[in-house]
Short mmCIF file of C-alpha atoms and ligand atoms in Angstrom, two decimals:
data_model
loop_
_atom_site.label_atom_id
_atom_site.label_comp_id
_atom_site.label_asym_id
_atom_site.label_seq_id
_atom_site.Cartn_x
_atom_site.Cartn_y
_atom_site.Cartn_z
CA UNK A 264 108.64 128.95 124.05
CA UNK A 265 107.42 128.23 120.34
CA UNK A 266 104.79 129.82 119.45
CA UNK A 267 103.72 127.67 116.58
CA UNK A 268 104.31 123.44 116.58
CA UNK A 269 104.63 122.25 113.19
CA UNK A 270 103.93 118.34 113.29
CA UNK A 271 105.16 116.51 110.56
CA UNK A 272 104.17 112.62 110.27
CA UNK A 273 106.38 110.79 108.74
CA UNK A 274 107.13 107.37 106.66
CA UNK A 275 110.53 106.70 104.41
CA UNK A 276 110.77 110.53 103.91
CA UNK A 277 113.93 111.12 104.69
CA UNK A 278 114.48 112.75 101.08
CA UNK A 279 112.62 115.50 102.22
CA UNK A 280 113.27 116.02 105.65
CA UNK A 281 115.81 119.17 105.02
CA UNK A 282 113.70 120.85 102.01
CA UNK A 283 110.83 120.92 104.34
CA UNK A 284 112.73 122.29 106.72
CA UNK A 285 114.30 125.35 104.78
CA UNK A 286 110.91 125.80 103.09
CA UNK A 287 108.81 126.54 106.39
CA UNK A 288 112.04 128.69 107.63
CA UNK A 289 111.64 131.02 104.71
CA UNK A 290 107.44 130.95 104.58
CA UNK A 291 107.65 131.66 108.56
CA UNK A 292 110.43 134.02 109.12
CA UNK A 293 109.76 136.43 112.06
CA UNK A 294 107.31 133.22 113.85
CA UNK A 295 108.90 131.49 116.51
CA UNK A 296 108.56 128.03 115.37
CA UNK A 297 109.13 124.57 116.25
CA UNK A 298 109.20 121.33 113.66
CA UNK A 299 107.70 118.34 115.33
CA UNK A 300 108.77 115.13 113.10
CA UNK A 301 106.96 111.72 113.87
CA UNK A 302 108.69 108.90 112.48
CA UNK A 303 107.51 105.27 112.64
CA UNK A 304 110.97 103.77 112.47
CA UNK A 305 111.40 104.46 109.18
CA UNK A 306 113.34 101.99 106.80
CA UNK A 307 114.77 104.45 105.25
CA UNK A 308 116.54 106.32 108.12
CA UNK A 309 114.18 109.42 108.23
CA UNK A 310 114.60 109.52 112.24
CA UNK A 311 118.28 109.88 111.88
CA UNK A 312 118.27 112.23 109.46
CA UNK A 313 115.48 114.28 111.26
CA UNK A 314 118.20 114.00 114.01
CA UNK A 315 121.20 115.03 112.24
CA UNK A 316 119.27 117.93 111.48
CA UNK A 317 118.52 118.45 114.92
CA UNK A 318 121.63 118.85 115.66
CA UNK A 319 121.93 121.38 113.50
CA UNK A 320 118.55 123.55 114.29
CA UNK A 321 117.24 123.80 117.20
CA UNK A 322 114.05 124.13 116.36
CA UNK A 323 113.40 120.50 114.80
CA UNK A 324 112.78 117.66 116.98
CA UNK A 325 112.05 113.59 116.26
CA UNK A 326 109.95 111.84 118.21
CA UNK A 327 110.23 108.38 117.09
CA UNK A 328 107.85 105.34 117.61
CA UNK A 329 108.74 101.52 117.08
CA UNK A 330 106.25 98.84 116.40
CA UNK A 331 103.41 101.15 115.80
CA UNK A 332 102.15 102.73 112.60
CA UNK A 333 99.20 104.88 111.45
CA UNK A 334 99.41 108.83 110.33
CA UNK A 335 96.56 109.47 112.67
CA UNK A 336 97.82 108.55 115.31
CA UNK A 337 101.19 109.85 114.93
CA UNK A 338 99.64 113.31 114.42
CA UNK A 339 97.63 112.81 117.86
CA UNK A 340 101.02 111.75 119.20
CA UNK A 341 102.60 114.79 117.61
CA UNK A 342 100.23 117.68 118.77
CA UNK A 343 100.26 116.35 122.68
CA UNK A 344 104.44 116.24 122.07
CA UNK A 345 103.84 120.26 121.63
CA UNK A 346 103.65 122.99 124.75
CA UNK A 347 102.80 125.68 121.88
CA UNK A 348 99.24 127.24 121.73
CA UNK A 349 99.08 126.67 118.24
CA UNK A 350 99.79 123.22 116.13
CA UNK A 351 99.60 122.96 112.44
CA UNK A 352 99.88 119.21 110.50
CA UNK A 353 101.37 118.68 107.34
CA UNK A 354 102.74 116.02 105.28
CA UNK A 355 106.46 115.41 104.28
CA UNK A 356 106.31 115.41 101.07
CA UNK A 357 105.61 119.08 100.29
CA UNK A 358 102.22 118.44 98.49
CA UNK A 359 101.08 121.00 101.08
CA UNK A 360 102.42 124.67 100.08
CA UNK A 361 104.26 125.75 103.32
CA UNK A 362 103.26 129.33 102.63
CA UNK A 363 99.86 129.00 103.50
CA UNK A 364 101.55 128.62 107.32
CA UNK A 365 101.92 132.08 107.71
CA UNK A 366 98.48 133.25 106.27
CA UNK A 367 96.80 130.43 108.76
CA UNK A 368 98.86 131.62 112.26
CA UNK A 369 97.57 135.28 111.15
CA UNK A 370 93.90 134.24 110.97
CA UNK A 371 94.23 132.56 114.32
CA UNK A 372 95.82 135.08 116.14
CA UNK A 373 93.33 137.28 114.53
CA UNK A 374 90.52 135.77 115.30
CA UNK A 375 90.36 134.25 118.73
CA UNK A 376 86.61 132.68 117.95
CA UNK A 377 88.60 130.83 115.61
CA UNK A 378 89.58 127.35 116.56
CA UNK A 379 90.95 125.83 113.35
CA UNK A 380 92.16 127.04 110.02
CA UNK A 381 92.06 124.22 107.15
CA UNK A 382 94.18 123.91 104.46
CA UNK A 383 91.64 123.47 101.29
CA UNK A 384 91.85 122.10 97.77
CA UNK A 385 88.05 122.64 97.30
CA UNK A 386 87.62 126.15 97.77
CA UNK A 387 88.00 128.74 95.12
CA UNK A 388 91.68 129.03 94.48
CA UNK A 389 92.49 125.61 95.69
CA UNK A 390 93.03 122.72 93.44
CA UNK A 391 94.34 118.80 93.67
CA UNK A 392 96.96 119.63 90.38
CA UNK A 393 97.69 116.88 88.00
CA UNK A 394 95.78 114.24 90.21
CA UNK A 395 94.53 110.93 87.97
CA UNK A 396 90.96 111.25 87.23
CA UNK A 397 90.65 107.96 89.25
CA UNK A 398 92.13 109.58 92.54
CA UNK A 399 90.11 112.87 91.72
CA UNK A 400 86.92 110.73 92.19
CA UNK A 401 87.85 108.60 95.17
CA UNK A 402 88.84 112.07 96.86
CA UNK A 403 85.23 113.45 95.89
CA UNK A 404 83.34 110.57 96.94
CA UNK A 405 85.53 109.78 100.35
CA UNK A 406 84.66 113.68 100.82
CA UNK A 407 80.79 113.48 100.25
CA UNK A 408 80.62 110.06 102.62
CA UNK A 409 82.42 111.90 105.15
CA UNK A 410 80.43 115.16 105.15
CA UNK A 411 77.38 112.39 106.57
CA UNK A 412 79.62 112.03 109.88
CA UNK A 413 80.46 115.74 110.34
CA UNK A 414 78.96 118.59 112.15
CA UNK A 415 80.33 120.92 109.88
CA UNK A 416 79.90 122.00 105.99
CA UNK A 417 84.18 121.62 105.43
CA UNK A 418 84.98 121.68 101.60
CA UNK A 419 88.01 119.34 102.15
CA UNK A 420 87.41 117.27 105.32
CA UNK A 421 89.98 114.79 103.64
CA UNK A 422 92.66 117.28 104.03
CA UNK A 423 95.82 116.24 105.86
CA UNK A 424 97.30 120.27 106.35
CA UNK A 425 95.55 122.40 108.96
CA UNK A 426 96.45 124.40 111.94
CA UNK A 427 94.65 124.29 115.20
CA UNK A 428 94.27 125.46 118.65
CA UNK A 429 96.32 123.57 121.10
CA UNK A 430 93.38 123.54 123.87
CA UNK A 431 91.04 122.78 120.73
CA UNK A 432 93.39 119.89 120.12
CA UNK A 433 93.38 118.54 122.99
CA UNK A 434 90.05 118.66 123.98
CA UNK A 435 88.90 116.18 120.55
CA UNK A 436 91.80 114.14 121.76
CA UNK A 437 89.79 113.54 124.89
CA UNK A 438 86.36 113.25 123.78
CA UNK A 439 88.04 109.76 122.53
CA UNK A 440 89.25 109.79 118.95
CA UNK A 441 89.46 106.96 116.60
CA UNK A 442 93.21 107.54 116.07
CA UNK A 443 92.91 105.04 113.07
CA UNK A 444 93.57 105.28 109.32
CA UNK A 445 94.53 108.50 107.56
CA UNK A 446 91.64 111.43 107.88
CA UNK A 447 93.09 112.93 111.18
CA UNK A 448 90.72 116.41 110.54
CA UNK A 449 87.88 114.39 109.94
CA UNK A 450 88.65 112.42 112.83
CA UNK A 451 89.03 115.77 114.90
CA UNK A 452 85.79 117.41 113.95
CA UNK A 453 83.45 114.36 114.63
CA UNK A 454 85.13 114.06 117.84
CA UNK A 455 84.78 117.73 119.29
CA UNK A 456 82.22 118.14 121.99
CA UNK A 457 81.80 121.66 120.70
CA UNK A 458 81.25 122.11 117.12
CA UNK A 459 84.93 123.06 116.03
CA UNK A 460 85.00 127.18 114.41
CA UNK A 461 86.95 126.75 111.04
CA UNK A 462 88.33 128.62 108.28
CA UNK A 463 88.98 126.92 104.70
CA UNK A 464 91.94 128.80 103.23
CA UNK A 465 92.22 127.73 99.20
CA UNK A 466 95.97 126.08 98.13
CA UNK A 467 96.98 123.75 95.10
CA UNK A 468 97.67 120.42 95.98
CA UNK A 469 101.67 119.72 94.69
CA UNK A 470 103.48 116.99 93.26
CA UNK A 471 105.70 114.84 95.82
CA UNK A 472 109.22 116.12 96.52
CA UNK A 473 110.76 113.01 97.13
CA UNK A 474 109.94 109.32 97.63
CA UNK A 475 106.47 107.46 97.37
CA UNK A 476 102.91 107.74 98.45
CA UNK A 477 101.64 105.26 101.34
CA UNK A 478 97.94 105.24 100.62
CA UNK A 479 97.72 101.90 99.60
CA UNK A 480 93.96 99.98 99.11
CA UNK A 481 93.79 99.19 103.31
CA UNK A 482 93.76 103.14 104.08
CA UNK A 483 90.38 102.80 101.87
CA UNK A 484 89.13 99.93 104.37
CA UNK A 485 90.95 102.01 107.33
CA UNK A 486 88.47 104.95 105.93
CA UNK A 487 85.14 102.63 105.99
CA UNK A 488 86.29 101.71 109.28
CA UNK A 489 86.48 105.12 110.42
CA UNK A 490 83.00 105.79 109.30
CA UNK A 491 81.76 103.00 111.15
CA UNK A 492 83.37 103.93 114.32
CA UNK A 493 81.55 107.33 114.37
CA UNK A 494 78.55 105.83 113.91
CA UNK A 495 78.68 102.72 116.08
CA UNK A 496 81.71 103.15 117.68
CA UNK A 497 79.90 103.63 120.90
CA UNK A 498 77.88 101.31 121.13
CA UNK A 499 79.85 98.02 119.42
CA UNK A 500 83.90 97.69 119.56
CA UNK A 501 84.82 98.87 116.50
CA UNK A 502 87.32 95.80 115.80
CA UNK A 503 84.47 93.64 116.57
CA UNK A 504 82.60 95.19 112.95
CA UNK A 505 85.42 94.64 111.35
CA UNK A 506 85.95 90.84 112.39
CA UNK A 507 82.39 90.21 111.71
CA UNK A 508 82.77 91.70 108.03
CA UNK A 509 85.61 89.43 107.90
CA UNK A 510 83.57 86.70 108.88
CA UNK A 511 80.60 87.79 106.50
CA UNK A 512 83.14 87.23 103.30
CA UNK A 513 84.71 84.07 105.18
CA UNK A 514 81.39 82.48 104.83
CA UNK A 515 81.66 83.50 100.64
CA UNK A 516 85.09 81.52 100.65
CA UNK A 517 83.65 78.83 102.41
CA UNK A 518 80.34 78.13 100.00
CA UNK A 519 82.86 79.12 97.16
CA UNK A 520 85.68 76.23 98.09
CA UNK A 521 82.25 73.83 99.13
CA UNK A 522 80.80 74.37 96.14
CA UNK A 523 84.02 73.25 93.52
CA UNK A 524 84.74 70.67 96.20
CA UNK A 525 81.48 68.79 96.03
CA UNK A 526 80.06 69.65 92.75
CA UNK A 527 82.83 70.26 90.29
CA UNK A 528 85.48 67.82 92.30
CA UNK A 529 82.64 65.28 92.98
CA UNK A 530 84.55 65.08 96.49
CA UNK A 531 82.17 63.41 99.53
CA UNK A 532 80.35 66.04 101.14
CA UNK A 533 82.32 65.76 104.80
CA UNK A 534 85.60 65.86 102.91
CA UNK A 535 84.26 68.97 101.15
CA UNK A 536 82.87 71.07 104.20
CA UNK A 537 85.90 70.21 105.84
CA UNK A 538 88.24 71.59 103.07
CA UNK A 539 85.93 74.82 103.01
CA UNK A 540 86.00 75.49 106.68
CA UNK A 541 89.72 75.11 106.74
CA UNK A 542 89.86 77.39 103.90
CA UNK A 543 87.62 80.19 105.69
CA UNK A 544 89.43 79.97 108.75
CA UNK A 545 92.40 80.66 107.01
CA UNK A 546 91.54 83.34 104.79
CA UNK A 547 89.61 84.91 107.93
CA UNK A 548 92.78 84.98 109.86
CA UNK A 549 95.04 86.34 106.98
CA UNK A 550 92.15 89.12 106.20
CA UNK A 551 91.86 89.63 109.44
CA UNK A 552 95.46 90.11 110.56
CA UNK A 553 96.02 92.34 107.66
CA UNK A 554 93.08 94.68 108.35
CA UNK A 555 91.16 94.10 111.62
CA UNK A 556 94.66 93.87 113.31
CA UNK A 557 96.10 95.94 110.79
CA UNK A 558 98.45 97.50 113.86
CA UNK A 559 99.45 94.61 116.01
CA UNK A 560 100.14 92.00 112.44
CA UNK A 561 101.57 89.27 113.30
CA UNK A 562 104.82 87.90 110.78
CA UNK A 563 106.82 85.57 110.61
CA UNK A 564 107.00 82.42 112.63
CA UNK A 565 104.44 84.63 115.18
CA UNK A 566 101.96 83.69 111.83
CA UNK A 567 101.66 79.75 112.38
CA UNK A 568 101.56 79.93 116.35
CA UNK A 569 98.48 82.85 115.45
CA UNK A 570 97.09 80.45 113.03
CA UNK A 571 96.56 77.41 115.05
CA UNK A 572 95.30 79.66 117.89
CA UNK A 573 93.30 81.18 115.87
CA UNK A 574 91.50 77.84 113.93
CA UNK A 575 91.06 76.54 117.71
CA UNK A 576 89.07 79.02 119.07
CA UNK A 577 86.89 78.93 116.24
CA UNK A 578 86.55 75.26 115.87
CA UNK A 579 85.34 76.03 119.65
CA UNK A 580 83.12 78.86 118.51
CA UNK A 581 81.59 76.80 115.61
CA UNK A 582 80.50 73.88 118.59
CA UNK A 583 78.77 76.72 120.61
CA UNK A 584 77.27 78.03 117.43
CA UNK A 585 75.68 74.53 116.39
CA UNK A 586 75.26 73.53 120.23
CA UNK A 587 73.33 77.12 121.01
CA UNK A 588 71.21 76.78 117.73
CA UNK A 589 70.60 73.21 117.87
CA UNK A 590 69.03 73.87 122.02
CA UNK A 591 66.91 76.89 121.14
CA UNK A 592 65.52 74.83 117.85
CA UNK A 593 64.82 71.95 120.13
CA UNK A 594 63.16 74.46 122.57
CA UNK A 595 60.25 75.36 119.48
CA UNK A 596 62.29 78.25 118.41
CA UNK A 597 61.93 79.26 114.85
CA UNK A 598 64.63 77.88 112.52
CA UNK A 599 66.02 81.51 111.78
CA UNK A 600 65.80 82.65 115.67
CA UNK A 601 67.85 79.97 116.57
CA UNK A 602 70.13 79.91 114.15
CA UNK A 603 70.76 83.64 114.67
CA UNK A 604 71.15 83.11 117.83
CA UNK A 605 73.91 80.37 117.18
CA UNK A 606 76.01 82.65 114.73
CA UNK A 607 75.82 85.62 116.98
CA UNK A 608 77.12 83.78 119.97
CA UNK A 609 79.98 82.08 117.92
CA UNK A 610 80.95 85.56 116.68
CA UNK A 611 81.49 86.66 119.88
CA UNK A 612 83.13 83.71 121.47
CA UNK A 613 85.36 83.69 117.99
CA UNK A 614 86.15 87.67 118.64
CA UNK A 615 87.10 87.55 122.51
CA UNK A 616 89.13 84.55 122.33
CA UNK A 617 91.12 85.17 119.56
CA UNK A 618 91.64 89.28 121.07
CA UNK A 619 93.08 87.70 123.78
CA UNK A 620 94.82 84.46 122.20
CA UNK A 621 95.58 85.32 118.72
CA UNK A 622 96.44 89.13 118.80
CA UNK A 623 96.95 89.93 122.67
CA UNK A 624 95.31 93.06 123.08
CA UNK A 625 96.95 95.70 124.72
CA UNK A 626 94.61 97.46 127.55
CA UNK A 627 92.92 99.95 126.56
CA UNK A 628 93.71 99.15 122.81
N1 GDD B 217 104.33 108.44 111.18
C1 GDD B 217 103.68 107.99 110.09
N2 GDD B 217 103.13 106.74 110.10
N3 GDD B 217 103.57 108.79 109.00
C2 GDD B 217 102.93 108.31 107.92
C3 GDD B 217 102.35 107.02 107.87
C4 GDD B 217 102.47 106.21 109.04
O1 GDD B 217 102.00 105.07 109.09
N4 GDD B 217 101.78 106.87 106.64
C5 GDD B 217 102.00 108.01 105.97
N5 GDD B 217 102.70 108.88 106.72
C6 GDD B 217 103.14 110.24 106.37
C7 GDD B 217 103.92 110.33 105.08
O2 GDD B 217 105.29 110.12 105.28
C8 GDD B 217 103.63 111.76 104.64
O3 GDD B 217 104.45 112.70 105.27
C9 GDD B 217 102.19 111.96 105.10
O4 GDD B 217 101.98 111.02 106.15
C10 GDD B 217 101.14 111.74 104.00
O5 GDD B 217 101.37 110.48 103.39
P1 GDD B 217 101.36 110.30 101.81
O6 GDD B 217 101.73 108.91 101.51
O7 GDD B 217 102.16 111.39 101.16
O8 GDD B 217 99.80 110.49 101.52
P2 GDD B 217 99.08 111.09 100.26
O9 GDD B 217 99.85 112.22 99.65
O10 GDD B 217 98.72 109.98 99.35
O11 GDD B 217 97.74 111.63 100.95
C11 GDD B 217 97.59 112.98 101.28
O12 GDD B 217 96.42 113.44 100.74
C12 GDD B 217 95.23 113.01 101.36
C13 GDD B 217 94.07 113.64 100.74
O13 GDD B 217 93.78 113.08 99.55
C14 GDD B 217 97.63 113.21 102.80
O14 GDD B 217 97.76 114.61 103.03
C15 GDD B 217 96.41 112.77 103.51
O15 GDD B 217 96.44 113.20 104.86
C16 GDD B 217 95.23 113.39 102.81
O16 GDD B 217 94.04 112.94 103.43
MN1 MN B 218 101.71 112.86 99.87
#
């Protein structure tokens, strides 16, 4: 049995695949090892390659998933995939120096208070390497806005290369994480019922091997998300904040298109309000399938049939909204009470029925 599970998430990296490979074989010589590679059906072939190679060494594995992507939750999916007492994350790419493995399996087996070992750019000796000054800053600020959700005073909660405690693991896992976006250790220390016993280890963030980077702007709204989730995420679904931001800038677009409709177009008002709540729909259900739904998108011809579902059930919600607010006004409400009330009912209706309709839920999802 390994004694060390190396999960690797993976997305178009098959360019690196076999460097990783050799590079952890010389950095862990003597450690029975195992390589862990999970691949969201990869354009680029990265599951058959991993495969070929598996052929090869017996020690790499794929584990591939189709119609599903996220790092985080690949990574969850990865560490549960292992039967070794120790897991360790890292990218593809070989930003993360695979000789810090070896010094991180020593400090766990040295320490058995220890739970996790963290790969760190922010402690003396670390370093992010020729980063842009405008990534250098998001990383700093993402890291200060995250230390507000943790129980813990980590110099790099951001990072994506750490090795942990299989029980430790799997116990976060349990306590119900978030499993969204890209902060996996973040995601791992808010969710521990105990407060997780670390050790930062310093390394210098490297340039990419091979192939391209996938944070793109969403993982920053993935991130908010995240944030939001750990602090509401009990009490309100957390796809449920996210429509309602959606549905905070639809209402923007909507006084936007009303506005250059009936003053700058000189259109009649009617013809104007209905252009603008067309519009808002519309730009609610693109934002929303990219983001909100950023995991079950709809594309292709799956877009119109989501679209028309979607611009009924909020035609519906808008009547209950008006209907709702309209009753409790008539009932000597105050004007903002009822109204209130109108917009939060209609928010709700608008979230259920399109979960169901639009998007189809999975259980438990
Ligand atoms: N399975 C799977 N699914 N893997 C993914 C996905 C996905 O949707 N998106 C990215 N990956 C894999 C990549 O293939 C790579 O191996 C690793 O996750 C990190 O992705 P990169 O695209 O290389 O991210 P980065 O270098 O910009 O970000 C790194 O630095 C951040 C800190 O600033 C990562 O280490 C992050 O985890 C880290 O937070
Ligand atoms: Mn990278």
């Amino acid at each position: 049995m390994p004694q060390l599970s190396i999960v690797v998430p993976t997305f178009n990296e098959a360019g690196n695949v076999t460097e990783l490979r050799d590079r952890v074989a010389r950095a862990l010589e003597g450690v029975d090892w195992e390589m862990i590679f999970v691949d969201d059906d990869s354009p680029d072939g990265t599951a058959d390659k991993v495969r070929a190679l598996a052929q090869s060494d017996a020690r790499v594995r794929c584990l591939q998933r189709i119609g599903r992507r996220g790092l985080a939750s690949a990574c969850i999916e990865g560490m549960l995939a292992s039967s070794a007492p120790v897991v360790a994350v890292m990218d593809a790419d070989l930003q993360h120096d695979e000789r810090l493995l070896r010094a991180m399996f020593e400090a766990l087996q040295k320490d058995a208070n220890l739970d996790v070992v963290v790969g760190s750019r922010y402690v003396e000796g670390g370093g992010i390497g020729a980063w842009k000054q405008s990534r250098a800053f998001l990383s700093r600020l993402a890291t200060r806005l995250s230390r507000s959700v943790l129980k813990a005073d980590l110099k790099d909660p951001m990072s994506g290369f750490f090795m942990i405690r299989h029980a430790a693991a799997l116990r976060c896992i349990r306590q119900g994480m978030s499993g969204v976006g890209f902060k996996i250790l973040l995601d791992l220390f808010a969710s521990s019922p105990t407060p997780l016993r670390y050790l930062e280890l310093p390394y210098q963030f490297r340039e990419r091997f091979s192939g391209e980077s996938k944070l793109d702007t969403t993982v920053a709204w993935e991130y908010f998300i995240m944030l939001l989730d750990r602090f509401f995420g009990r009490v309100v679904p957390i796809r449920f904040i996210a429509f309602t931001l959606v549905g905070g800038f639809g209402l923007l677009v909507h006084l936007l298109v009303l506005s250059v409709c009936f003053k700058l177009l000189s259109m009649p008002f009617l013809w104007a309000q209905t252009a603008a709540t067309l519009v808002a729909m519309t730009s609610n259900f693109v934002l929303n399938n990219l983001l909100t739904y950023r995991d079950m998108r709809l594309r292709g011809w799956q877009l119109l049939r989501g679209w028309i579902s979607f611009t009924l059930a909020c035609s519906v919600g808008a009547l209950a909204n008006v209907g709702i607010a309209a009753w409790l006004f008539s009932q000597q409400a105050s004007w903002v009470l009822s109204a209130f009330a109108g917009v939060v009912v209609g928010a709700v209706w608008n979230y259920a029925i399109t979960a169901i309709y639009t998007w189809n839920k999975p259980k438990g999802g």
